[in-house]
Protein backbone atom coordinates (compact mmCIF):
# COMPACT_ATOMS: atom_id res chain seq x y z
CA UNK A 1 0.00 0.00 0.00
CA UNK A 2 2.88 2.38 0.78
CA UNK A 3 4.40 1.73 -2.65
CA UNK A 4 1.04 2.39 -4.34
CA UNK A 5 0.65 5.66 -2.43
CA UNK A 6 4.17 6.77 -3.39
CA UNK A 7 3.52 5.93 -7.04
CA UNK A 8 0.27 7.91 -7.14
CA UNK A 9 1.89 10.85 -5.34
CA UNK A 10 4.54 10.94 -8.07
CA UNK A 11 1.96 11.45 -10.83
CA UNK A 12 1.85 14.96 -12.38
CA UNK A 13 -0.82 17.15 -10.77
CA UNK A 14 -2.37 18.01 -14.14
CA UNK A 15 -3.01 14.31 -14.76
CA UNK A 16 -4.96 14.08 -11.51
CA UNK A 17 -7.03 17.17 -12.30
CA UNK A 18 -7.78 17.31 -16.01
CA UNK A 19 -5.78 14.55 -17.66
CA UNK A 20 -7.57 12.14 -19.97
CA UNK A 21 -11.23 11.18 -19.84
CA UNK A 22 -12.53 8.74 -17.23
CA UNK A 23 -15.72 7.08 -18.49
CA UNK A 24 -18.04 4.65 -16.74
CA UNK A 25 -20.25 2.27 -18.69
CA UNK A 26 -23.12 0.64 -16.84
CA UNK A 27 -26.39 -1.14 -17.47
CA UNK A 28 -28.21 -4.41 -16.86
CA UNK A 29 -26.61 -7.80 -17.55
CA UNK A 30 -26.90 -8.83 -21.18
CA UNK A 31 -27.18 -5.29 -22.55
CA UNK A 32 -23.95 -5.74 -24.50
CA UNK A 33 -21.63 -3.50 -22.49
CA UNK A 34 -18.49 -5.47 -23.35
CA UNK A 35 -19.31 -5.64 -27.06
CA UNK A 36 -20.03 -1.91 -27.10
CA UNK A 37 -16.76 -1.25 -25.27
CA UNK A 38 -14.86 -3.26 -27.89
CA UNK A 39 -16.50 -1.20 -30.65
CA UNK A 40 -15.60 2.05 -28.87
CA UNK A 41 -11.98 0.93 -28.53
CA UNK A 42 -11.83 0.55 -32.32
CA UNK A 43 -13.19 4.08 -32.88
CA UNK A 44 -10.90 5.68 -30.30
CA UNK A 45 -7.84 3.94 -31.73
CA UNK A 46 -8.76 5.16 -35.22
CA UNK A 47 -8.71 8.66 -33.71
CA UNK A 48 -5.22 8.07 -32.35
CA UNK A 49 -6.25 7.83 -28.69
CA UNK A 50 -4.64 5.46 -26.20
CA UNK A 51 -7.25 3.43 -24.30
CA UNK A 52 -7.33 1.60 -20.96
CA UNK A 53 -10.24 -0.59 -19.87
CA UNK A 54 -10.95 -1.63 -16.28
CA UNK A 55 -13.58 -4.34 -16.65
CA UNK A 56 -15.20 -5.31 -13.35
CA UNK A 57 -16.48 -8.89 -13.28
CA UNK A 58 -18.24 -11.05 -10.68
CA UNK A 59 -15.90 -12.70 -8.18
CA UNK A 60 -15.11 -16.39 -8.11
CA UNK A 61 -16.42 -17.82 -4.81
CA UNK A 62 -13.30 -20.00 -4.67
CA UNK A 63 -10.40 -17.74 -5.67
CA UNK A 64 -11.96 -14.29 -5.28
CA UNK A 65 -10.69 -13.46 -8.77
CA UNK A 66 -12.64 -12.12 -11.75
CA UNK A 67 -15.03 -14.86 -12.87
CA UNK A 68 -15.94 -13.98 -16.45
CA UNK A 69 -12.87 -12.15 -17.69
CA UNK A 70 -14.13 -9.35 -19.94
CA UNK A 71 -10.82 -9.45 -21.78
CA UNK A 72 -12.11 -12.58 -23.52
CA UNK A 73 -14.91 -10.51 -25.06
CA UNK A 74 -12.51 -7.77 -26.19
CA UNK A 75 -9.73 -9.94 -27.59
CA UNK A 76 -9.69 -8.09 -30.92
CA UNK A 77 -7.60 -5.37 -29.21
CA UNK A 78 -5.17 -7.80 -27.60
CA UNK A 79 -2.28 -7.16 -30.02
CA UNK A 80 -2.51 -3.35 -29.83
CA UNK A 81 0.18 -1.92 -27.54
CA UNK A 82 -1.84 1.28 -27.10
CA UNK A 83 -4.75 -0.64 -25.51
CA UNK A 84 -4.64 -1.96 -21.95
CA UNK A 85 -7.43 -4.21 -20.65
CA UNK A 86 -7.60 -5.42 -17.06
CA UNK A 87 -10.34 -7.52 -15.47
CA UNK A 88 -11.08 -6.83 -11.81
CA UNK A 89 -13.20 -8.80 -9.37
CA UNK A 90 -15.98 -6.85 -7.65
CA UNK A 91 -15.42 -8.99 -4.50
CA UNK A 92 -18.98 -8.55 -3.33
CA UNK A 93 -18.95 -4.76 -3.60
CA UNK A 94 -22.37 -3.19 -4.08
CA UNK A 95 -22.68 -0.78 -6.99
CA UNK A 96 -20.92 -3.04 -9.49
CA UNK A 97 -17.43 -1.70 -8.71
CA UNK A 98 -14.20 -2.97 -7.22
CA UNK A 99 -12.61 -1.06 -4.33
CA UNK A 100 -9.43 -0.59 -6.38
CA UNK A 101 -11.11 1.15 -9.32
CA UNK A 102 -10.52 4.77 -8.29
CA UNK A 103 -6.77 4.59 -7.50
CA UNK A 104 -6.22 2.35 -10.54
CA UNK A 105 -8.11 4.83 -12.73
CA UNK A 106 -5.81 7.66 -11.63
CA UNK A 107 -2.76 5.59 -12.48
CA UNK A 108 -4.19 4.79 -15.92
CA UNK A 109 -5.07 8.44 -16.61
CA UNK A 110 -1.38 9.30 -16.37
CA UNK A 111 -0.66 7.13 -19.41
CA UNK A 112 -3.89 6.87 -21.44
CA UNK A 113 -6.21 9.34 -23.15
CA UNK A 114 -9.34 7.30 -22.37
CA UNK A 115 -9.91 5.18 -19.27
CA UNK A 116 -13.19 3.26 -19.36
CA UNK A 117 -14.61 1.44 -16.35
CA UNK A 118 -17.15 -1.25 -17.22
CA UNK A 119 -19.27 -2.36 -14.27
CA UNK A 120 -20.25 -5.90 -13.41
CA UNK A 121 -23.95 -5.58 -14.27
CA UNK A 122 -25.74 -5.99 -10.98
CA UNK A 123 -29.01 -4.19 -11.68
CA UNK A 124 -30.50 -1.15 -10.00
CA UNK A 125 -27.76 -0.74 -7.38
CA UNK A 126 -25.25 -0.15 -10.17
CA UNK A 127 -24.83 3.58 -9.67
CA UNK A 128 -21.50 3.88 -7.86
CA UNK A 129 -19.73 4.21 -11.21
CA UNK A 130 -21.30 7.66 -11.63
CA UNK A 131 -19.51 8.78 -8.46
CA UNK A 132 -16.11 7.61 -9.68
CA UNK A 133 -16.01 8.83 -13.29
CA UNK A 134 -16.11 12.04 -15.33
CA UNK A 135 -18.82 10.75 -17.65
CA UNK A 136 -21.28 7.88 -17.20
CA UNK A 137 -22.90 5.98 -20.06
CA UNK A 138 -25.96 3.79 -19.49
CA UNK A 139 -26.44 0.92 -21.95
CA UNK A 140 -30.11 -0.03 -22.34
CA UNK A 141 -31.33 -3.46 -23.42
CA UNK A 142 -34.18 -3.29 -25.97
CA UNK A 143 -37.53 -4.79 -24.95
CA UNK A 144 -36.24 -6.15 -21.63
CA UNK A 145 -38.18 -3.83 -19.34
CA UNK A 146 -34.96 -3.09 -17.42
CA UNK A 147 -34.69 0.41 -18.86
CA UNK A 148 -38.14 1.37 -17.61
CA UNK A 149 -37.38 -0.13 -14.19
CA UNK A 150 -34.27 2.01 -14.05
CA UNK A 151 -36.42 5.02 -14.86
CA UNK A 152 -38.84 4.23 -12.06
CA UNK A 153 -35.94 3.77 -9.64
CA UNK A 154 -34.74 7.30 -10.37
CA UNK A 155 -31.47 6.04 -11.81
CA UNK A 156 -31.94 8.05 -14.99
CA UNK A 157 -30.45 10.95 -13.03
CA UNK A 158 -27.15 9.05 -13.11
CA UNK A 159 -26.05 8.79 -16.79
CA UNK A 160 -24.72 11.60 -18.95
CA UNK A 161 -25.19 9.57 -22.13
CA UNK A 162 -27.76 6.83 -22.83
CA UNK A 163 -27.36 4.33 -25.63
CA UNK A 164 -29.77 1.62 -26.73
CA UNK A 165 -27.56 -1.18 -27.98
CA UNK A 166 -28.59 -3.87 -30.49
CA UNK A 167 -30.15 -1.45 -32.98
CA UNK A 168 -29.92 -4.34 -35.45
CA UNK A 169 -32.93 -6.09 -33.85
CA UNK A 170 -35.16 -3.35 -35.26
CA UNK A 171 -38.46 -2.10 -33.87
CA UNK A 172 -37.84 -3.14 -30.25
CA UNK A 173 -34.70 -0.99 -30.08
CA UNK A 174 -36.46 2.03 -31.61
CA UNK A 175 -39.37 1.64 -29.18
CA UNK A 176 -37.03 1.54 -26.19
CA UNK A 177 -35.24 4.65 -27.48
CA UNK A 178 -38.57 6.48 -27.81
CA UNK A 179 -39.55 5.54 -24.23
CA UNK A 180 -36.23 6.76 -22.89
CA UNK A 181 -36.42 10.05 -24.78
CA UNK A 182 -39.95 10.70 -23.50
CA UNK A 183 -38.83 10.14 -19.92
CA UNK A 184 -35.73 12.28 -20.37
CA UNK A 185 -37.85 15.10 -21.78
CA UNK A 186 -39.89 15.18 -18.57
CA UNK A 187 -36.84 15.02 -16.27
CA UNK A 188 -34.36 17.25 -18.09
CA UNK A 189 -33.00 20.37 -16.40
CA UNK A 190 -33.10 23.02 -19.15
CA UNK A 191 -29.99 24.71 -17.72
CA UNK A 192 -27.98 21.54 -17.17
CA UNK A 193 -26.35 18.98 -19.40
CA UNK A 194 -28.80 17.71 -22.01
CA UNK A 195 -28.52 13.92 -21.85
CA UNK A 196 -28.45 12.44 -25.36
CA UNK A 197 -30.19 9.11 -26.05
CA UNK A 198 -28.72 7.23 -28.99
CA UNK A 199 -29.14 4.02 -30.98
CA UNK A 200 -26.15 1.81 -31.68
CA UNK A 201 -25.24 -1.69 -32.72
CA UNK A 202 -21.97 -3.17 -31.54
CA UNK A 203 -22.56 -6.08 -33.93
CA UNK A 204 -22.88 -3.84 -37.01
CA UNK A 205 -20.65 -1.01 -35.80
CA UNK A 206 -23.43 1.52 -36.35
CA UNK A 207 -23.82 4.54 -34.06
CA UNK A 208 -20.44 4.00 -32.38
CA UNK A 209 -18.86 7.17 -33.81
CA UNK A 210 -21.84 9.17 -32.56
CA UNK A 211 -21.55 7.55 -29.13
CA UNK A 212 -17.85 8.43 -28.89
CA UNK A 213 -18.70 12.02 -29.91
CA UNK A 214 -21.44 12.27 -27.26
CA UNK A 215 -19.09 11.05 -24.52
CA UNK A 216 -16.47 13.59 -25.56
CA UNK A 217 -19.09 16.36 -25.70
CA UNK A 218 -19.87 15.83 -22.02
CA UNK A 219 -16.19 16.19 -21.13
CA UNK A 220 -15.99 19.42 -23.15
CA UNK A 221 -19.16 20.68 -21.44
CA UNK A 222 -17.61 20.14 -18.00
CA UNK A 223 -14.38 21.85 -19.06
CA UNK A 224 -16.19 24.84 -20.58
CA UNK A 225 -18.03 25.44 -17.30
CA UNK A 226 -15.00 24.96 -15.08
CA UNK A 227 -16.53 21.86 -13.48
CA UNK A 228 -14.13 19.18 -14.63
CA UNK A 229 -11.47 19.27 -11.91
CA UNK A 230 -14.14 19.82 -9.24
CA UNK A 231 -15.84 16.63 -10.42
CA UNK A 232 -12.54 14.74 -10.13
CA UNK A 233 -12.15 16.11 -6.60
CA UNK A 234 -15.67 14.97 -5.74
CA UNK A 235 -14.95 11.49 -7.14
CA UNK A 236 -12.00 11.14 -4.82
CA UNK A 237 -14.05 12.39 -1.87
CA UNK A 238 -16.77 9.83 -2.64
CA UNK A 239 -14.18 7.05 -2.70
CA UNK A 240 -12.62 8.17 0.58
CA UNK A 241 -15.90 8.55 2.46
CA UNK A 242 -17.23 5.23 1.14
CA UNK A 243 -14.22 3.31 2.42
CA UNK A 244 -14.04 5.17 5.71
CA UNK A 245 -17.70 4.28 6.26
CA UNK A 246 -17.02 0.64 5.43
CA UNK A 247 -14.19 0.47 7.99
CA UNK A 248 -15.54 2.68 10.79
CA UNK A 249 -19.25 3.04 10.09
CA UNK A 250 -21.26 6.19 10.68
CA UNK A 251 -19.53 6.61 14.02
CA UNK A 252 -16.16 7.08 12.36
CA UNK A 253 -17.55 9.57 9.85
CA UNK A 254 -19.13 11.44 12.76
CA UNK A 255 -15.74 11.77 14.43
CA UNK A 256 -14.58 13.68 11.34
CA UNK A 257 -17.56 16.05 11.52
CA UNK A 258 -20.13 14.08 9.51
CA UNK A 259 -20.70 13.64 5.79
CA UNK A 260 -21.34 17.29 4.89
CA UNK A 261 -18.36 18.66 6.80
CA UNK A 262 -16.07 15.94 5.48
CA UNK A 263 -17.08 16.45 1.85
CA UNK A 264 -16.64 20.22 2.24
CA UNK A 265 -13.17 19.80 3.74
CA UNK A 266 -12.09 17.37 1.03
CA UNK A 267 -13.33 19.72 -1.69
CA UNK A 268 -10.99 22.44 -0.40
CA UNK A 269 -8.02 20.21 0.44
CA UNK A 270 -4.95 20.03 -1.84
CA UNK A 271 -4.98 16.97 -4.08
CA UNK A 272 -3.09 13.95 -2.75
CA UNK A 273 -3.07 10.34 -3.80
CA UNK A 274 -6.27 8.61 -2.64
CA UNK A 275 -4.33 6.03 -0.65
CA UNK A 276 -2.21 8.62 1.18
CA UNK A 277 -5.32 10.71 1.88
CA UNK A 278 -7.21 7.68 3.15
CA UNK A 279 -4.39 6.70 5.51
CA UNK A 280 -4.28 10.26 6.89
CA UNK A 281 -8.04 10.30 7.51
CA UNK A 282 -7.94 6.80 8.96
CA UNK A 283 -5.22 7.87 11.40
CA UNK A 284 -7.38 10.82 12.49
CA UNK A 285 -10.35 8.54 13.18
CA UNK A 286 -8.22 6.13 15.20
CA UNK A 287 -6.74 9.03 17.16
CA UNK A 288 -10.24 10.33 17.96
CA UNK A 289 -11.37 6.87 19.06
CA UNK A 290 -8.37 6.53 21.38
CA UNK A 291 -8.94 10.02 22.78
CA UNK A 292 -12.49 9.10 23.70
CA UNK A 293 -11.20 6.11 25.59
Steps between C-alpha positions, in 0.01 A plus 500: 500500500788738578652435157164566331461827691852611404435416135175698490662794680765509227242551224489851345233719661345586163436130438305477825293809421425514129700224335321259269134404513370256761181334374268257675279262305213337685173322437318173561660161431471397137472854363823455305732724701814303414418483129428873496827566683690299238336706224590825678862388534515462121364853444729660758806326357408622151505850651849441636397476866661263749239297690492317834209281609429396859237229463338403830372142507324284760734335750579131507369357830812282514790726400344845539627583151305634202261226388409588142807683376374780275831490316371187326220707346740774387778283360504685167709772671743257661789564258477881519769643729298820544209308659511368856221275630483379859226290659426569866288303744222695672556286815144544617503879473158657452469741209676274250849634578823373649659691789818547295332674206559862603875482579555276196311748281730783610805293415357420156412865431869586524572283196177474297268747329187296578443288810172308491358318801246231413288389795402146586130532414321459829173680430351804668774541762751559221542873550833530681677533165343845458679612817840383378510622139490821296229371268254213545338310214194281557452213254133405461378157392215517245165350602629364832306732729822574692527850356155596625576350842811714514285801419258421780790454742620853427827374356453701182649790696830310492610474132633781284453297182243226430540250220259229390721220375397231249344742251523211253199325660277774359170625639562396862814715517324802347209461743734490799679811371167683467402406858832622634481829311147565628612444858810714455288782359296508821805484730748723318636812669490765225811669643701183555663244277255373239528121516507352149326167431647312206458179301799279430591150396827352618441209261468724192723783621222753445461802729838446668658817357202700625529338843870588524415859398226525765735378774762754396238777486422447868868536589520823298183626671655446844823671394319799348316560828803452722347190660740232385766509772233555767330181382830311529539637853148386586572152360795465732295625795228244423759222494656612828172538688367168368801308628518686829134411555568136417783483756365721780129536430299815559673542834837547334361749249342687791839533667616691191202737518243303299443456128436865410798637691729228368399551137544877539847458650608257229376735228734772629797277584807482272497194276689198633502139395180327616694242699712759683189709570311197627782402736511856638124504562510150645772607744284795609203272569713259702648790696150630580387154610800466732443849640145408592629201689 
